[in-house]
Short mmCIF file of C-alpha atoms in Angstrom, two decimals:
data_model
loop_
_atom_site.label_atom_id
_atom_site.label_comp_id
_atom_site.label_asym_id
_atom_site.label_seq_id
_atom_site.Cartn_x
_atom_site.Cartn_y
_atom_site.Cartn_z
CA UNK A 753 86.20 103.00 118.22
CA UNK A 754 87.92 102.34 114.92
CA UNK A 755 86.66 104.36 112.11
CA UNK A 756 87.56 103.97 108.41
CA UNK A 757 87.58 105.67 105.19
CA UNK A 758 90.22 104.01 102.87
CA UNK A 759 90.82 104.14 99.42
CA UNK A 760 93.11 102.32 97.27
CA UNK A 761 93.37 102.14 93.22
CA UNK A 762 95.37 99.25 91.88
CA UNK A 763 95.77 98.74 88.00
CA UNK A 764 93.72 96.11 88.48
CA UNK A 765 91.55 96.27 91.68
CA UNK A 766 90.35 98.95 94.15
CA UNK A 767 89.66 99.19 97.67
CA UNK A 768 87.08 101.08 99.06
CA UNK A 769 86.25 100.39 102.52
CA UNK A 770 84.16 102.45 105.05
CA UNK A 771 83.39 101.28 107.93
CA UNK A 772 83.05 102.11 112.17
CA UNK A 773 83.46 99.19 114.79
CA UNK A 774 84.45 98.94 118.35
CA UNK A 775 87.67 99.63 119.66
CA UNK A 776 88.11 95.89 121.31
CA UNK A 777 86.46 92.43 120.85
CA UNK A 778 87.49 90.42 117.50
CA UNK A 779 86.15 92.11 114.22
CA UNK A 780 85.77 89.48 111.35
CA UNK A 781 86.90 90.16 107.48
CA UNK A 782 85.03 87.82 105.75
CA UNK A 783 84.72 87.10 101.75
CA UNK A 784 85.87 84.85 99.55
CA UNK A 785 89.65 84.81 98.19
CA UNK A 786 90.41 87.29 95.82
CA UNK A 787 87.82 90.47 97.46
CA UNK A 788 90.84 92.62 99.40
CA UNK A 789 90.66 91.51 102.98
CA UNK A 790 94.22 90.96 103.14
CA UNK A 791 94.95 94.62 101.32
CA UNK A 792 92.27 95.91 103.86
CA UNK A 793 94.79 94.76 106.39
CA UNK A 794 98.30 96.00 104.80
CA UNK A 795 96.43 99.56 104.59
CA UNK A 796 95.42 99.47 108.14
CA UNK A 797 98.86 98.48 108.97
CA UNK A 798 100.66 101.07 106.69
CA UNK A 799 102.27 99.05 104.49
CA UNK A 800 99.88 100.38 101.49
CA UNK A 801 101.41 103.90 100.81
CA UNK A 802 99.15 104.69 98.04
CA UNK A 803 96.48 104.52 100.22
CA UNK A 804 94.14 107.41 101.22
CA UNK A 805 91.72 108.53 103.20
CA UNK A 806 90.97 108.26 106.83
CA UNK A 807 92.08 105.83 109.67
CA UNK A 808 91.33 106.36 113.57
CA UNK A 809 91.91 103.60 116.00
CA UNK A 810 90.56 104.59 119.66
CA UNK A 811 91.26 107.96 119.24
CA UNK A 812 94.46 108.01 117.75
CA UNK A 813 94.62 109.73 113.98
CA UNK A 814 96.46 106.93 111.90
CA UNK A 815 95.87 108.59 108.69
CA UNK A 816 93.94 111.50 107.58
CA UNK A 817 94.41 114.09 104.54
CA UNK A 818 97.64 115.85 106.21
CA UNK A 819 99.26 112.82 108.37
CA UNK A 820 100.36 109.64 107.65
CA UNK A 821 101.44 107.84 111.28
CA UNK A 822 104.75 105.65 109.72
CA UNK A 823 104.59 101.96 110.32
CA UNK A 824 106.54 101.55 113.16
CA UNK A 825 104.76 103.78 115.34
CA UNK A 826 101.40 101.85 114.59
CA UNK A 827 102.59 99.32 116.55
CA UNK A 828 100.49 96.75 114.80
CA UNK A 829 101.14 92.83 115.89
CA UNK A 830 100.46 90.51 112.64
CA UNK A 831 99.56 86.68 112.32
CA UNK A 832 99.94 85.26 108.68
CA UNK A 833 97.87 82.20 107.79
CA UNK A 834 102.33 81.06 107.00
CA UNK A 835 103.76 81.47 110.82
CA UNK A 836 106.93 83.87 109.54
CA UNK A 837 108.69 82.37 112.57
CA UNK A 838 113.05 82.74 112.54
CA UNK A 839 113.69 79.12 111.61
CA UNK A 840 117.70 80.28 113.54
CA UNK A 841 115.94 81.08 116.63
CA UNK A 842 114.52 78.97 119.27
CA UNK A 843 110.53 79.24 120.26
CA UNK A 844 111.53 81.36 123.36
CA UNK A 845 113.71 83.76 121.41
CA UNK A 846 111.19 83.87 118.68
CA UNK A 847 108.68 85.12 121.42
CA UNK A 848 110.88 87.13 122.79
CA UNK A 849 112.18 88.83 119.20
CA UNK A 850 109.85 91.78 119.04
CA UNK A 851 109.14 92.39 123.22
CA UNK A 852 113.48 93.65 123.17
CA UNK A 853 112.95 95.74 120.43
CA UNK A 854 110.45 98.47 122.51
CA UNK A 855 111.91 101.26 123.49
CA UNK A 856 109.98 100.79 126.38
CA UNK A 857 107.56 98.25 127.91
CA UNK A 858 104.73 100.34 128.70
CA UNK A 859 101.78 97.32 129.66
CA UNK A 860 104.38 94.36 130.70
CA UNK A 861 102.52 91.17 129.78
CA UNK A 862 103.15 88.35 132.58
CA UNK A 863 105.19 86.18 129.86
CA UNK A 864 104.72 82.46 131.66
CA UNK A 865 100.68 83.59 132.22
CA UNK A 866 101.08 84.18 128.41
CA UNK A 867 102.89 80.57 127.57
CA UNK A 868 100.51 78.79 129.34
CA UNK A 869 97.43 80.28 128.10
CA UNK A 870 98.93 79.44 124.30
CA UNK A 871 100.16 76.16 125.65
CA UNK A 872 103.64 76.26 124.62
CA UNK A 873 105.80 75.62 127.89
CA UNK A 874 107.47 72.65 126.18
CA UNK A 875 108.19 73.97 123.09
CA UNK A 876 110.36 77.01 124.43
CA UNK A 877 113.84 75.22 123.69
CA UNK A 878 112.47 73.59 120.00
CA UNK A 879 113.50 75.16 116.77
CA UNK A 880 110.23 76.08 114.27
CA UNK A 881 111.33 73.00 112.03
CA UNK A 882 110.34 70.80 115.10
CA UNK A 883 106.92 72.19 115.90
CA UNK A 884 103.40 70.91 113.97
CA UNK A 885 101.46 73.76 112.00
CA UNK A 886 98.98 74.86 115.05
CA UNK A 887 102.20 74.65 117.26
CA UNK A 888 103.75 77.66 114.97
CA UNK A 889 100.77 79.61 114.83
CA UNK A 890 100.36 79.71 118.80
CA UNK A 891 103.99 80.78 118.97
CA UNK A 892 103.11 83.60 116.10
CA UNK A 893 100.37 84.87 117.89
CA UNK A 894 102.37 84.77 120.85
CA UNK A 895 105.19 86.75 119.40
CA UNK A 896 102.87 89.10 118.32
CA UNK A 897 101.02 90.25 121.73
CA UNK A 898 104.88 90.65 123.41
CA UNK A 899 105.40 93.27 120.88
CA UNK A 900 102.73 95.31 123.21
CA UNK A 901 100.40 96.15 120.08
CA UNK A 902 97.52 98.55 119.47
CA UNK A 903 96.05 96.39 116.85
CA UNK A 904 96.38 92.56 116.50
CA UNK A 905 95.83 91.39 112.47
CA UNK A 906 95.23 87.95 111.62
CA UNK A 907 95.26 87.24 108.01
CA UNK A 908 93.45 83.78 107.57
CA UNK A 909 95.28 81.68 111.11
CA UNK A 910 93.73 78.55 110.47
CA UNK A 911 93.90 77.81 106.56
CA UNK A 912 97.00 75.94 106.38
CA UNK A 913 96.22 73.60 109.22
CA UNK A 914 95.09 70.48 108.98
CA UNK A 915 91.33 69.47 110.22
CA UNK A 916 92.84 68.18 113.80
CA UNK A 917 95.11 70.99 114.57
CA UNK A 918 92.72 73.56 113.11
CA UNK A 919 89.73 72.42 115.85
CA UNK A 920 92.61 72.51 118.39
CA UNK A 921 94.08 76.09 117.69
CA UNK A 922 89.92 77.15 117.29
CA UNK A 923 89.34 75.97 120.96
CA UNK A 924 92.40 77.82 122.28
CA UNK A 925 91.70 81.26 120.27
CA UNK A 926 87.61 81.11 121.02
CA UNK A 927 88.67 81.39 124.82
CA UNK A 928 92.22 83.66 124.18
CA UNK A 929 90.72 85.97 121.97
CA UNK A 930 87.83 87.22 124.66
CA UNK A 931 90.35 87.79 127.05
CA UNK A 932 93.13 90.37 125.46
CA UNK A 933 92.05 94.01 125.59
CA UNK A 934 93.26 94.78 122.39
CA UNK A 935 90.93 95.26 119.11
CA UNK A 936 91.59 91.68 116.40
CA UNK A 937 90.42 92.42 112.77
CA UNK A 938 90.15 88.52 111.76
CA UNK A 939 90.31 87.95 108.11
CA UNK A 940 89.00 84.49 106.82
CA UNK A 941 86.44 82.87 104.35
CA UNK A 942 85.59 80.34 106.28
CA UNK A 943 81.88 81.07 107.99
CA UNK A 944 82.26 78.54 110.87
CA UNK A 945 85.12 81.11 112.14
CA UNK A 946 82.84 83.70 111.90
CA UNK A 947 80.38 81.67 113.71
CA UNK A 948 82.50 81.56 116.87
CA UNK A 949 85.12 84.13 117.10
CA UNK A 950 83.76 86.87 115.77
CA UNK A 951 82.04 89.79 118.08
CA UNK A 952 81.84 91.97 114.72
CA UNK A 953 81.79 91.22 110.85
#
């Protein structure tokens, strides 16, 4: 389970959330722009440190009144609706950026089972300044699950696409998304994504 208490007082906007939902399966954010999903996501990933209150994600105490777990040992994988690829780095080192920065590999993802399932195997040598929109955001979410994560956090995927590579990346995450066995908070304002990712909203 992941169970939430969290508080957080801007000058001019505050957070309140307080919620319980299961520990896997894709949990949707939904609201329109402007209502905190993406702060809801920055506390959950620590990068809030104002915020308060009480954060437990499958048994693991992430925050609480005495202990605040530091971001790094979160270990919290991150999709922006902008790709944040390394525009110096190739697609396979991009993957490959956050996977040789564990101290150790503890669940070792079969990497080529991983490329093909994102259906990227002939984009490994291109440069992010070669690739279309949905092309970056499969190689985000890619780089993302090599880092071994706890949590996966997408803030809005599929906004910057266009119509044609939006339906495409949909497809690929309505199947990929079932199959990882690691809990996705999905934040978006867009109903139809709701519709047919989402296990919990």
């Amino acid at each position: 389970m992941i169970e939430a208490d969290l508080q957080l007082s801007k000058s001019d906007f505050k957070l309140d959330a307080n919620f319980s939902v299961p520990g896997r399966g894709v949990t949707a954010v939904f609201g329109p722009s402007g209502c905190g999903k993406t702060t809801l996501l920055r506390v959950i990933a620590g990068l809030e440190p104002e915020a308060t209150g009480s954060l437990s994600v499958n048994s693991e105490q992430w925050l609480d009144a005495s202990a605040r777990r530091p971001v790094e040992q979160r270990r919290v994988g991150v999709v922006f609706q902008n790709s944040s690829l390394f525009p110096h780095l190739t697609v396979q080192e991009n993957l490959l950026y956050g996977r040789q920065r564990l101290r150790k590999v503890t669940k070792p993802i079969e990497i080529n089972q991983l490329i093909a399932s994102l259906e990227i195997e002939k984009l490994l040598q291109r440069y992010p300044g070669a690739l279309s929109g949905g092309e970056k955001q499969r190689v985000a979410l890619g780089r993302a699950l090599l880092a071994e994560p706890k949590l996966l956090l997408m803030d809005e995927p599929l906004s910057a696409l266009d119509r044609s590579s939006r339906e495409k990346l949909m497809l690929l995450l309505e199947k990929f998304l079932q199959k990882i066995d690691i809990p996705v908070f999905y934040v978006t304002h867009s109903s139809e994504e709701v519709a047919r990712l989402a296990d919990n909203l």
